[in-house]
PDB file of N, CA and C in Angstrom:
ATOM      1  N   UNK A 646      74.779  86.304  93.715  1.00 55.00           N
ATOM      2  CA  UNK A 646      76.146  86.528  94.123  1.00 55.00           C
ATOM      3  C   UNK A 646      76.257  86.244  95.621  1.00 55.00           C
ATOM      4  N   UNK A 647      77.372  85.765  96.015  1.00 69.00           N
ATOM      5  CA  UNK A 647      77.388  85.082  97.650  1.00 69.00           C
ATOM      6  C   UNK A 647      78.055  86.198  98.047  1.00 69.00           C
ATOM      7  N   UNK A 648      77.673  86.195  99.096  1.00 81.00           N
ATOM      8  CA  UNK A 648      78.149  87.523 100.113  1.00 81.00           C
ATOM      9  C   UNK A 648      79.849  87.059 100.248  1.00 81.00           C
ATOM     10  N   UNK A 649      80.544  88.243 100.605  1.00 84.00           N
ATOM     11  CA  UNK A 649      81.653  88.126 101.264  1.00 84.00           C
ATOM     12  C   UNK A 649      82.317  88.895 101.961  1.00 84.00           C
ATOM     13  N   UNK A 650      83.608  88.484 103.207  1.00 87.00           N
ATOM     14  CA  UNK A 650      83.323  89.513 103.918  1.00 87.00           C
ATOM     15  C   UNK A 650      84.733  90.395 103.598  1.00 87.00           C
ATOM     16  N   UNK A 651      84.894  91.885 103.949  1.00 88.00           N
ATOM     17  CA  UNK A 651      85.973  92.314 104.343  1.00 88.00           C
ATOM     18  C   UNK A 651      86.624  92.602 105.339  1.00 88.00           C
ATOM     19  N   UNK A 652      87.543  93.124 106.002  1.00 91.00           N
ATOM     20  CA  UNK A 652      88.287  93.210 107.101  1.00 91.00           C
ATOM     21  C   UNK A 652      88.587  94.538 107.567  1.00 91.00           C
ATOM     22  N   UNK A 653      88.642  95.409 108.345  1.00 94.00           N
ATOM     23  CA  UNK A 653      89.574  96.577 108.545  1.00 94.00           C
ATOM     24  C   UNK A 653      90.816  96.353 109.475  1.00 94.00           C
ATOM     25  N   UNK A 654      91.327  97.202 109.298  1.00 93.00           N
ATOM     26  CA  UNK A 654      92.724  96.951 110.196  1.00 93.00           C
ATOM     27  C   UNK A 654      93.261  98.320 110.603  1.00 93.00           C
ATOM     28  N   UNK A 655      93.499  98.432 111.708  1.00 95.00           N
ATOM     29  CA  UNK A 655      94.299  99.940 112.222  1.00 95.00           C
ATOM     30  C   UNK A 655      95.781  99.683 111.701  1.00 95.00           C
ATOM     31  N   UNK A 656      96.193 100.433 111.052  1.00 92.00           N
ATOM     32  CA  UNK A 656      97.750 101.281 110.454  1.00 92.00           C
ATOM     33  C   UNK A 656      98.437 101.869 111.573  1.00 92.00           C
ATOM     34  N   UNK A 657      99.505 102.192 111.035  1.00 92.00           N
ATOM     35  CA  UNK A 657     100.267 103.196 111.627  1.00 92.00           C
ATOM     36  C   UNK A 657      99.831 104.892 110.376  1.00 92.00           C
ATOM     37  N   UNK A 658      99.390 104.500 109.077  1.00 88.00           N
ATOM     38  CA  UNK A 658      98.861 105.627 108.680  1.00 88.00           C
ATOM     39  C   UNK A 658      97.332 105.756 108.716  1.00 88.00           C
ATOM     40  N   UNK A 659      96.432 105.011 109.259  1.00 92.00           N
ATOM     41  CA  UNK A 659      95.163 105.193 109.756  1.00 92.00           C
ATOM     42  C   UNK A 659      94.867 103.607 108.936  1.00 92.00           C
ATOM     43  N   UNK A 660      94.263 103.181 108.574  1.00 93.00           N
ATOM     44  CA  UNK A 660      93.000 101.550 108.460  1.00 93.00           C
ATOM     45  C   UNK A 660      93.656 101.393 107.255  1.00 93.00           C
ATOM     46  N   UNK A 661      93.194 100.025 106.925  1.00 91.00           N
ATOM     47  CA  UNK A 661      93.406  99.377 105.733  1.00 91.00           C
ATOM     48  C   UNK A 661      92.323  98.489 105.478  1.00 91.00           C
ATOM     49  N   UNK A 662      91.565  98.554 104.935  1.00 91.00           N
ATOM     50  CA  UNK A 662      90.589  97.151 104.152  1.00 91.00           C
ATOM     51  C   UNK A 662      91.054  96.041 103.196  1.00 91.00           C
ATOM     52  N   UNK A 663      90.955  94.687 104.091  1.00 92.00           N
ATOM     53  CA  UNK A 663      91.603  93.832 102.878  1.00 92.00           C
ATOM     54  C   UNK A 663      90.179  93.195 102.259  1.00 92.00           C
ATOM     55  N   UNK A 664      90.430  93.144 101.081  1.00 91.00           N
ATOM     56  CA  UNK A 664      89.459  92.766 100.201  1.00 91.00           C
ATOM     57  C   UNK A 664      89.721  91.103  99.933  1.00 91.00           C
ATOM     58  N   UNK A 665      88.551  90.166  99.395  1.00 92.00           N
ATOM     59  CA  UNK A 665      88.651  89.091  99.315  1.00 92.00           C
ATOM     60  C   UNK A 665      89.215  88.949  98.171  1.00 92.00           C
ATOM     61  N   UNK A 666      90.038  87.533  97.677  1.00 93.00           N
ATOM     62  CA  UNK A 666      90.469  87.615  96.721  1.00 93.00           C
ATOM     63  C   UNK A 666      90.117  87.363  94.655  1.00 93.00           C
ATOM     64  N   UNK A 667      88.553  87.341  95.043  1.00 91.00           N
ATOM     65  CA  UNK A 667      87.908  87.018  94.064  1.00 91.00           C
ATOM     66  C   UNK A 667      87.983  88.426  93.500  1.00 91.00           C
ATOM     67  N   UNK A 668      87.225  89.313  94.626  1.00 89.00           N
ATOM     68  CA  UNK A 668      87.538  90.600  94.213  1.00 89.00           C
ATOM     69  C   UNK A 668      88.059  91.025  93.682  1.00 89.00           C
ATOM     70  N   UNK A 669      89.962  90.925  94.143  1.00 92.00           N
ATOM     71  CA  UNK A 669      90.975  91.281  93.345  1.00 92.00           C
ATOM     72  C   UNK A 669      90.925  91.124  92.360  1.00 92.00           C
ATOM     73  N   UNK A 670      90.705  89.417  91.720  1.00 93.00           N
ATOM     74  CA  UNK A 670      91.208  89.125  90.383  1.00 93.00           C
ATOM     75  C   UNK A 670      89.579  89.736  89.798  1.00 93.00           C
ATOM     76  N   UNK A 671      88.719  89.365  90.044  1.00 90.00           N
ATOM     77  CA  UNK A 671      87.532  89.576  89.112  1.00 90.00           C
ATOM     78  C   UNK A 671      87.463  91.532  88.630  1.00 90.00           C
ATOM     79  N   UNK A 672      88.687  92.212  89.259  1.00 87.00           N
ATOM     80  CA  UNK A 672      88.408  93.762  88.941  1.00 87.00           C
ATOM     81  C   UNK A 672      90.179  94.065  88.493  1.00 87.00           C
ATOM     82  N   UNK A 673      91.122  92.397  88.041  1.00 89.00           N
ATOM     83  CA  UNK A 673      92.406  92.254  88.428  1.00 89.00           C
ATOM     84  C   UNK A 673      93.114  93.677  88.799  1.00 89.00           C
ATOM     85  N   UNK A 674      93.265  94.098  89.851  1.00 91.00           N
ATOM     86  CA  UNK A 674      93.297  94.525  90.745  1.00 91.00           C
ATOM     87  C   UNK A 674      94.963  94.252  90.760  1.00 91.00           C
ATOM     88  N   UNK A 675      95.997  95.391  91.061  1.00 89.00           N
ATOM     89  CA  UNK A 675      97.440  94.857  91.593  1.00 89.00           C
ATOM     90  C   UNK A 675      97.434  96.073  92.695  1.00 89.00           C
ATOM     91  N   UNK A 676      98.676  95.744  93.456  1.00 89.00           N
ATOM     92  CA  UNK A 676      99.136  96.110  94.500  1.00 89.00           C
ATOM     93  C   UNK A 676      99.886  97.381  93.913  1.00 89.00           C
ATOM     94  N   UNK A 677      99.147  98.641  94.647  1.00 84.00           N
ATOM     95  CA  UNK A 677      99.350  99.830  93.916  1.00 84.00           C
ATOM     96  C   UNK A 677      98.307 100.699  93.191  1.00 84.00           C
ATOM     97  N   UNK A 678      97.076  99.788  92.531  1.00 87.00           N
ATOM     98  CA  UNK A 678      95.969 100.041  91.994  1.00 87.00           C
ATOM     99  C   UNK A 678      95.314 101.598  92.685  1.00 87.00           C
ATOM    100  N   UNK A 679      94.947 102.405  92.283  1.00 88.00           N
ATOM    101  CA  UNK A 679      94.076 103.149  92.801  1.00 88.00           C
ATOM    102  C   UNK A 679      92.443 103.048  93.051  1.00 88.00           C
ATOM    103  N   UNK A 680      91.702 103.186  93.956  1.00 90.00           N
ATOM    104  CA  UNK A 680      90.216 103.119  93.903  1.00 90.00           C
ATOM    105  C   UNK A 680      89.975 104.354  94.365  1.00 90.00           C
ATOM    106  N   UNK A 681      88.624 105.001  94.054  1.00 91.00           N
ATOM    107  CA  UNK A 681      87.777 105.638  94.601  1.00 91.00           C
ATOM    108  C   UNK A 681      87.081 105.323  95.017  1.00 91.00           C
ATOM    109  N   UNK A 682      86.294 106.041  96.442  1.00 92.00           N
ATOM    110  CA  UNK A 682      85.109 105.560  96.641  1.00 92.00           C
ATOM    111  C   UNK A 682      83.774 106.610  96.246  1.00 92.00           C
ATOM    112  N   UNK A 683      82.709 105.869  96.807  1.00 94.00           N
ATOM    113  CA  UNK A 683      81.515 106.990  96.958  1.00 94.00           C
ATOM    114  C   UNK A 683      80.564 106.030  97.993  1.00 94.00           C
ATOM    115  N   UNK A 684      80.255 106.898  98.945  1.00 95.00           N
ATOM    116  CA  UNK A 684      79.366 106.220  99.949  1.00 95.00           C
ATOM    117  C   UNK A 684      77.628 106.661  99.683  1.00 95.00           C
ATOM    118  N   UNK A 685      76.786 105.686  99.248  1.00 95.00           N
ATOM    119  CA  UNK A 685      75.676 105.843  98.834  1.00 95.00           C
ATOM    120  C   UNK A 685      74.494 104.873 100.087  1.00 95.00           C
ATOM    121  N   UNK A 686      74.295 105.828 101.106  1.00 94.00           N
ATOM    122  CA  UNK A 686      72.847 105.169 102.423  1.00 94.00           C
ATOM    123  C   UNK A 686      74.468 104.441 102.909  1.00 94.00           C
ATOM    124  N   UNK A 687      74.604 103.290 103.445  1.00 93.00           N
ATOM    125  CA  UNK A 687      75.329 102.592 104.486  1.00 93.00           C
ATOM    126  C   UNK A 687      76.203 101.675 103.340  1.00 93.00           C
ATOM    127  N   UNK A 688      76.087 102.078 102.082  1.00 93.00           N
ATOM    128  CA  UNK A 688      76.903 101.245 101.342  1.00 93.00           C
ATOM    129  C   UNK A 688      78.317 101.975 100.553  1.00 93.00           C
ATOM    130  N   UNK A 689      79.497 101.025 100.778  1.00 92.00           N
ATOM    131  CA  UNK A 689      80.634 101.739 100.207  1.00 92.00           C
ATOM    132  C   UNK A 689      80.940 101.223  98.609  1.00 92.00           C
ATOM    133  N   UNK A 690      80.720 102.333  97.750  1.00 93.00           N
ATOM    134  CA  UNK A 690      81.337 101.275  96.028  1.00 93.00           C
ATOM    135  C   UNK A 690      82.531 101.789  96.036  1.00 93.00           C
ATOM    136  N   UNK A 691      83.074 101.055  95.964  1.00 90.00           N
ATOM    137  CA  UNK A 691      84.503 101.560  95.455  1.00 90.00           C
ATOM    138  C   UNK A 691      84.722 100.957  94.405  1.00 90.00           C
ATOM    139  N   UNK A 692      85.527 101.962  93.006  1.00 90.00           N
ATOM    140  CA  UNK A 692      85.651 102.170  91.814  1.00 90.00           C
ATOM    141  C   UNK A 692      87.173 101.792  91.302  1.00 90.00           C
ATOM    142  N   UNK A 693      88.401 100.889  90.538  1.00 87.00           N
ATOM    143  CA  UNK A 693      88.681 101.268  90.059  1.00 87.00           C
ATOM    144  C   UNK A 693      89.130 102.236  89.169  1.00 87.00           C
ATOM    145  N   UNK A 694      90.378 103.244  89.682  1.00 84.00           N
ATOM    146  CA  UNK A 694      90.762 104.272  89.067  1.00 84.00           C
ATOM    147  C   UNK A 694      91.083 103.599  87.663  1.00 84.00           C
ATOM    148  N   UNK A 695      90.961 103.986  86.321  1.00 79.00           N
ATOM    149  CA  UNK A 695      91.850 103.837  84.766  1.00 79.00           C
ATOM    150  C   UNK A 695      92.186 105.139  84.414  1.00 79.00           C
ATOM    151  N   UNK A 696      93.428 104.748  84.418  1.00 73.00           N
ATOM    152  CA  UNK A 696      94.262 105.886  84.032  1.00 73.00           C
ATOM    153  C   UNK A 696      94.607 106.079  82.649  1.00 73.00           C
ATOM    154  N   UNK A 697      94.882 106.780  82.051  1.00 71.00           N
ATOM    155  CA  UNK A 697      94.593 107.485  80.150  1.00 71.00           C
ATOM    156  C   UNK A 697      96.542 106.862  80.140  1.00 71.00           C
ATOM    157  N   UNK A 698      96.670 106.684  79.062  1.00 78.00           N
ATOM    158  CA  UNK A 698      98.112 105.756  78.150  1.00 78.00           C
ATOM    159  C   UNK A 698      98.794 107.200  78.390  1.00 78.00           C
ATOM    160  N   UNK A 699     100.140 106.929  79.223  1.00 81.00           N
ATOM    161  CA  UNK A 699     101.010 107.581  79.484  1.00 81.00           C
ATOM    162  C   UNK A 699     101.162 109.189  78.538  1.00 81.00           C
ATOM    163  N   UNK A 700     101.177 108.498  77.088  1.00 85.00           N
ATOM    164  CA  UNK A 700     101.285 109.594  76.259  1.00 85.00           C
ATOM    165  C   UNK A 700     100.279 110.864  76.424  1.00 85.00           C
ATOM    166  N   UNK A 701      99.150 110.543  77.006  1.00 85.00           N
ATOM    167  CA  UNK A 701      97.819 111.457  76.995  1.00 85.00           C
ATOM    168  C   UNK A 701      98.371 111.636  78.302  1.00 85.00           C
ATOM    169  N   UNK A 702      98.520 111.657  79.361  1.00 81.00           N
ATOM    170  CA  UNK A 702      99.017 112.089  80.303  1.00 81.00           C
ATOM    171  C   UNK A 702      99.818 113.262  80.349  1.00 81.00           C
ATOM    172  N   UNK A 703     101.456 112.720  79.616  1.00 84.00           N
ATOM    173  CA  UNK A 703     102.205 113.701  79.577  1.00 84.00           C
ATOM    174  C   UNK A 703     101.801 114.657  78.674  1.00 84.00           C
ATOM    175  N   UNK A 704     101.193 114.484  77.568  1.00 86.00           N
ATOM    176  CA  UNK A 704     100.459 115.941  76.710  1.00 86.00           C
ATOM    177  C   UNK A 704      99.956 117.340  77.547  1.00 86.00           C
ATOM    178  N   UNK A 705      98.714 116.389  78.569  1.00 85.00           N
ATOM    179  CA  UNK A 705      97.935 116.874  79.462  1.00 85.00           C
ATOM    180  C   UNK A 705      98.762 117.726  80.418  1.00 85.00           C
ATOM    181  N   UNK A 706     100.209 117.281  80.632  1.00 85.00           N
ATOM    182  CA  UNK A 706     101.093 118.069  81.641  1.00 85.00           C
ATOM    183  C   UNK A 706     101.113 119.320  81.463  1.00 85.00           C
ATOM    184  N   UNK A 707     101.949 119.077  79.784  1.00 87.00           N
ATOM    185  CA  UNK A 707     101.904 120.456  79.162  1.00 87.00           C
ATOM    186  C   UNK A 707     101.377 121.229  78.949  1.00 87.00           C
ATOM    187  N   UNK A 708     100.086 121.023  78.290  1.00 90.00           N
ATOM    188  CA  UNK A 708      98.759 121.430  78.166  1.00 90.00           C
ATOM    189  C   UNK A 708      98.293 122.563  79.345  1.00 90.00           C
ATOM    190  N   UNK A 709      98.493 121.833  80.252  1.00 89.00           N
ATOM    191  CA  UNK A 709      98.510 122.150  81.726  1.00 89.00           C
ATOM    192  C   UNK A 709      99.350 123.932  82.217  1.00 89.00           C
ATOM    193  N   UNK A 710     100.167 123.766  82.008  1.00 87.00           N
ATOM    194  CA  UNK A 710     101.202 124.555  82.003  1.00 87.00           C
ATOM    195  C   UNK A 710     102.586 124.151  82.896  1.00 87.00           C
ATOM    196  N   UNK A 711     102.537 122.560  82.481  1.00 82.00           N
ATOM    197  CA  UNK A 711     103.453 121.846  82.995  1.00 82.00           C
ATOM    198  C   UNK A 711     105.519 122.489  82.258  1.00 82.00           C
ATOM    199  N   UNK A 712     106.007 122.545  83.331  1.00 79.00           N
ATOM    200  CA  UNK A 712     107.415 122.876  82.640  1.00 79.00           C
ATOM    201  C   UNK A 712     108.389 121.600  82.478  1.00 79.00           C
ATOM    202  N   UNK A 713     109.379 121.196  81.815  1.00 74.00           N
ATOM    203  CA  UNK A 713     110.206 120.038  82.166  1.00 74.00           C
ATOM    204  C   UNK A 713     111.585 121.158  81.463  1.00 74.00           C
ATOM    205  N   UNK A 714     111.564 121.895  81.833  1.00 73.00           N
ATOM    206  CA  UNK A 714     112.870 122.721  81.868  1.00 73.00           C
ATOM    207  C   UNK A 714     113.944 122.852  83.051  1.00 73.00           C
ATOM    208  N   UNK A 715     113.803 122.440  84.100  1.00 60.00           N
ATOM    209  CA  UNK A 715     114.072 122.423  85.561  1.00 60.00           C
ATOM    210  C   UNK A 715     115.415 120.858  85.708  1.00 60.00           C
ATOM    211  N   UNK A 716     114.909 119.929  84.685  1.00 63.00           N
ATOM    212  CA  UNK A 716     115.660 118.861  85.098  1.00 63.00           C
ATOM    213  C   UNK A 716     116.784 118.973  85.472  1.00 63.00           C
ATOM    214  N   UNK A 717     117.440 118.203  86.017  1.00 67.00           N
ATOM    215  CA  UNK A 717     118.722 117.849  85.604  1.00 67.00           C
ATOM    216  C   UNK A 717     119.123 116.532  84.986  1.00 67.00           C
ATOM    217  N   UNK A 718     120.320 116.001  84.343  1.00 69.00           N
ATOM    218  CA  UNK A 718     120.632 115.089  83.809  1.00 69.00           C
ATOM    219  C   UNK A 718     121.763 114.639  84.269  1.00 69.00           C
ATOM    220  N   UNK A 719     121.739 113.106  85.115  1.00 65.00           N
ATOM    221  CA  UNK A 719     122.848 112.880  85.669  1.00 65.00           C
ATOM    222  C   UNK A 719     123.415 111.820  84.779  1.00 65.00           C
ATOM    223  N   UNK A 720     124.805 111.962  85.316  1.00 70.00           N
ATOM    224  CA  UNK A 720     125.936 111.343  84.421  1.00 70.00           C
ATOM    225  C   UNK A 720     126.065 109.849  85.138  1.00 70.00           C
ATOM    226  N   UNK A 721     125.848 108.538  84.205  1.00 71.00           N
ATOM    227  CA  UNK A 721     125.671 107.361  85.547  1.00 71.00           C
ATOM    228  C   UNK A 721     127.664 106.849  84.685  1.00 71.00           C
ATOM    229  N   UNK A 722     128.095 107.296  83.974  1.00 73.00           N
ATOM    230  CA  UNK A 722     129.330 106.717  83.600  1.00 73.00           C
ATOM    231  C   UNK A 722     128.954 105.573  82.541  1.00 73.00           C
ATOM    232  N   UNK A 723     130.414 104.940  82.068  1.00 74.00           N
ATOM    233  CA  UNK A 723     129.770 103.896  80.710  1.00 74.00           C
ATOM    234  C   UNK A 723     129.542 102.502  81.694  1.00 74.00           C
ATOM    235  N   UNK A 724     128.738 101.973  81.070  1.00 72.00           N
ATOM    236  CA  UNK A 724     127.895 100.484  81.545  1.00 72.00           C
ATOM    237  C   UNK A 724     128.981  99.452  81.919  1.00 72.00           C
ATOM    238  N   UNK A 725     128.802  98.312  82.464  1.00 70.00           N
ATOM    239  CA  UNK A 725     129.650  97.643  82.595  1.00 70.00           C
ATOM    240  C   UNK A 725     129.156  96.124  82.625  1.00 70.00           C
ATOM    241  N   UNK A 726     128.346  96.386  82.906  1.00 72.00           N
ATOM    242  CA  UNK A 726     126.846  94.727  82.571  1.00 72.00           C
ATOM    243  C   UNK A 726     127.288  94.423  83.623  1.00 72.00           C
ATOM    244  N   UNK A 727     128.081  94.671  84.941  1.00 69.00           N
ATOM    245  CA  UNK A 727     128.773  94.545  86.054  1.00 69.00           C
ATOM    246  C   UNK A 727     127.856  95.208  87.422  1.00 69.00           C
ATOM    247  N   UNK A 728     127.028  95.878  87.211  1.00 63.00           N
ATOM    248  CA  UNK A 728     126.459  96.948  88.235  1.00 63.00           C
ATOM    249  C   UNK A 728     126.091  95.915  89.557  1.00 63.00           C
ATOM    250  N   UNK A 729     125.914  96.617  90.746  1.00 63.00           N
ATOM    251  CA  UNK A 729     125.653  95.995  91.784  1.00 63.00           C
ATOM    252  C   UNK A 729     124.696  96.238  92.377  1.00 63.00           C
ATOM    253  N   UNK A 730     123.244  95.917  92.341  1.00 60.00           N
ATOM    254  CA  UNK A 730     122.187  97.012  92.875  1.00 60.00           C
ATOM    255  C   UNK A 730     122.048  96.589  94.223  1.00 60.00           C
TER     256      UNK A 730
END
């Protein structure tokens, strides 16, 4: 495997690492993705977060002692295929 390099960059919310783009696609990777890391001697792995199918999620809320009694439900009026975003 050929080496490659990464970058850091100072933020206004502290650094950013840009990764090369083989990287991205070879772990396809989007903008938003979560990683973890773990630092093992002078080396950083960082992990791909996978997240469980929405449905196992929201179960897990409940499960949890999640409430969805609190909502509210707003009124957007009838459609108009007209909207202006």
């Amino acid at each position: 495997m050929s080496e490659e390099h990464a970058r850091i960059f100072k933020t206004e919310q502290g650094h950013a690492v840009t990764l090369p783009d083989t990287v991205i696609e070879s772990l396809n990777l989007k903008p938003g993705d979560q990683l973890v890391h773990e630092i093992i001697n002078d080396t950083i792995v960082l992990k791909k977060v996978n997240h469980e199918d929405f449905t196992k999620e929201w179960n897990r809320f409940f499960q949890q002692g999640g409430d969805y009694s609190d909502y509210k439900t707003h009124e957007w009026g009838e459609a108009s295929e007209r909207e202006q975003w």
